[in-house]
Coordinates of C-alpha atoms in Angstrom, one line a residue:
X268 CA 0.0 0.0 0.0
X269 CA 0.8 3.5 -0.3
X270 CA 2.7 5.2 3.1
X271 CA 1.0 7.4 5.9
X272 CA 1.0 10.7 5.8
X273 CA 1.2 12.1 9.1
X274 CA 0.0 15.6 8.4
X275 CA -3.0 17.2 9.7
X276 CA -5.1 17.5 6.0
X277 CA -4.2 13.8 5.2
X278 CA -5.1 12.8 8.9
X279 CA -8.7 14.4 8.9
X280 CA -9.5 12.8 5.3
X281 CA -8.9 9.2 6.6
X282 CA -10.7 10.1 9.9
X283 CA -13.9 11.2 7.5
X284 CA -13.6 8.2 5.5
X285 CA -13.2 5.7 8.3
X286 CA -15.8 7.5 10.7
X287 CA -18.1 7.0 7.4
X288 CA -17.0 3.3 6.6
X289 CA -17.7 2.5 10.5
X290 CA -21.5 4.0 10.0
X291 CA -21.9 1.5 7.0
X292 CA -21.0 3.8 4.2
X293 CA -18.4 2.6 1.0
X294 CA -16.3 5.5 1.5
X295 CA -12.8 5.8 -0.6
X296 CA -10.0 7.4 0.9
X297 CA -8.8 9.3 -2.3
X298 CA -4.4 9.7 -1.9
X299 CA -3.2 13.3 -1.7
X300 CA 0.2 13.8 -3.1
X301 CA 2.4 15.1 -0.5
X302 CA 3.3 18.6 -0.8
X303 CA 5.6 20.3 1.8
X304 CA 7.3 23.8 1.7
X305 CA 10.2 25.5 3.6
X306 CA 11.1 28.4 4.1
X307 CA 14.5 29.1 5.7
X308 CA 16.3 32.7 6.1
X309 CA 16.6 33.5 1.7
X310 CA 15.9 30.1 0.6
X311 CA 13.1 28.0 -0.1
X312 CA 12.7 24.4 -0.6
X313 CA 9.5 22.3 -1.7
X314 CA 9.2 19.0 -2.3
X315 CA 6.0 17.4 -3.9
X316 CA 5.0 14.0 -4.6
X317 CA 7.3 10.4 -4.1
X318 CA 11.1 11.6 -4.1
X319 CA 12.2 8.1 -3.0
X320 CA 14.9 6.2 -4.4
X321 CA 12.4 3.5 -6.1
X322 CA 12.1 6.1 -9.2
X323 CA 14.3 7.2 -12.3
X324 CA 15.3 11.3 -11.8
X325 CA 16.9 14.0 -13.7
X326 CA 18.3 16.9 -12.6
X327 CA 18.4 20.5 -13.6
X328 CA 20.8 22.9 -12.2
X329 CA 19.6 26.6 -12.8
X330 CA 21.6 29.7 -12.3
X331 CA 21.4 32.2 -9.0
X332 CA 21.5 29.1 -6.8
X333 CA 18.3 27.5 -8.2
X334 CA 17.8 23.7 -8.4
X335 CA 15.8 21.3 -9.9
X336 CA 15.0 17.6 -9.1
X337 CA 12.2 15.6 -11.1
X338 CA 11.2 12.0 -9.9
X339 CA 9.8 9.5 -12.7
X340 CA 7.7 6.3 -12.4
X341 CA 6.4 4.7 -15.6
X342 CA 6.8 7.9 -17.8
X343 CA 5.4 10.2 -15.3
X344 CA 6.2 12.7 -13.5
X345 CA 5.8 11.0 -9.1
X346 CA 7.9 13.9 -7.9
X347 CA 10.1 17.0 -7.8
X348 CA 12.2 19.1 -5.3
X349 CA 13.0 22.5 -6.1
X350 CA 15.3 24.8 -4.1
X351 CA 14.7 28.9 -4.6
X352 CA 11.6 28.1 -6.7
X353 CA 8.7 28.1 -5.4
X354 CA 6.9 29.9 -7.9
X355 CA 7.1 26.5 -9.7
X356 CA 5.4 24.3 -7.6
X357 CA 1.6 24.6 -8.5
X358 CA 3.0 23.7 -11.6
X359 CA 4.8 20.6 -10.7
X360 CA 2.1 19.4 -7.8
X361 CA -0.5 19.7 -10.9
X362 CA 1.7 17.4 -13.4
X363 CA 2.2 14.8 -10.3
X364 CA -1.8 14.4 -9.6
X365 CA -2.5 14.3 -13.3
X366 CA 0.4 11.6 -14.0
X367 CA 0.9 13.5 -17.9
X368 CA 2.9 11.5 -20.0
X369 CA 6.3 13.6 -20.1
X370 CA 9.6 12.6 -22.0
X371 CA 12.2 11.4 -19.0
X372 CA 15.0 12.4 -20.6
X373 CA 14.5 16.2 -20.2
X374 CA 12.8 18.4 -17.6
X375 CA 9.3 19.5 -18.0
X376 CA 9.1 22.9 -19.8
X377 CA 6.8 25.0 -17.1
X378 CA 6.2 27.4 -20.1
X379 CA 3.9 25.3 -21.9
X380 CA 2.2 23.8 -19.1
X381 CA -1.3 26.2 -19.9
X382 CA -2.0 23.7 -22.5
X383 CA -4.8 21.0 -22.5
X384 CA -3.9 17.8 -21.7
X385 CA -4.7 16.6 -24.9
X386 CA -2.2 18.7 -26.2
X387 CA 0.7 17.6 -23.5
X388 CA 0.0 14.3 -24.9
X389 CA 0.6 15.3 -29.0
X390 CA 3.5 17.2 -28.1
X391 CA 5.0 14.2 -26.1
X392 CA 4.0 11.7 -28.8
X393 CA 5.9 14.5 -31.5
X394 CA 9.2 15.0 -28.7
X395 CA 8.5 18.6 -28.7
X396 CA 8.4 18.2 -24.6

């Protein structure tokens, strides 16, 4: 199964869904992808999704003491850390609940990330992404 997380949001949906399931209902506990966010003196640091060793990543190292991290399972995007850019991380935290289809071999492009899902998917299939 999937791991606990032991933060408040997380712990009040499985207390709904079990309180439910106790009074008879077929409640699902629906996974939330883990988000968390730091923020320490000038920096920043978040960290979305499964950033465990079990995945394939690839890095980015950006300029002004920006970096990049990007977790893959199965051609998807399962994860990302990203220091001094939090501006980002909508972004990411969106591509991680969706699981979109993105080439593993580069790192997402946030600029075209107002496009459909439909039209992730022909740019992927084209390796325009």
């Amino acid at each position: 199964g999937r791991a606990v997380t032991a933060i408040l949001p997380s712990a009040a949906s499985q207390g709904q869904v079990a309180g439910a399931n106790m009074a008879g209902a077929d409640a699902v506990l629906k996974h939330r992808t883990v988000f968390n966010s730091l923020s320490l003196f000038s920096h920043s640091l978040v960290t979305i999704g499964d950033t465990t060793e079990d995945t394939d990543s690839v890095s980015e190292v950006g300029s002004a003491g920006q970096h990049s991290q990007f977790f893959y399972r199965d051609g998807c995007l399962c994860g990302a850390i990203l220091l001094n850019q939090p501006e980002r991380s909508g972004i990411y935290r969106y591509l991680v609940e969706e699981q979109i289809e993105l080439d593993t071999s580069c790192v997402p492009r946030a600029e075209l990330l107002a496009l459909p899902k439909e039209a992730w998917s022909d740019l992927v299939a084209s390796g325009s992404v």
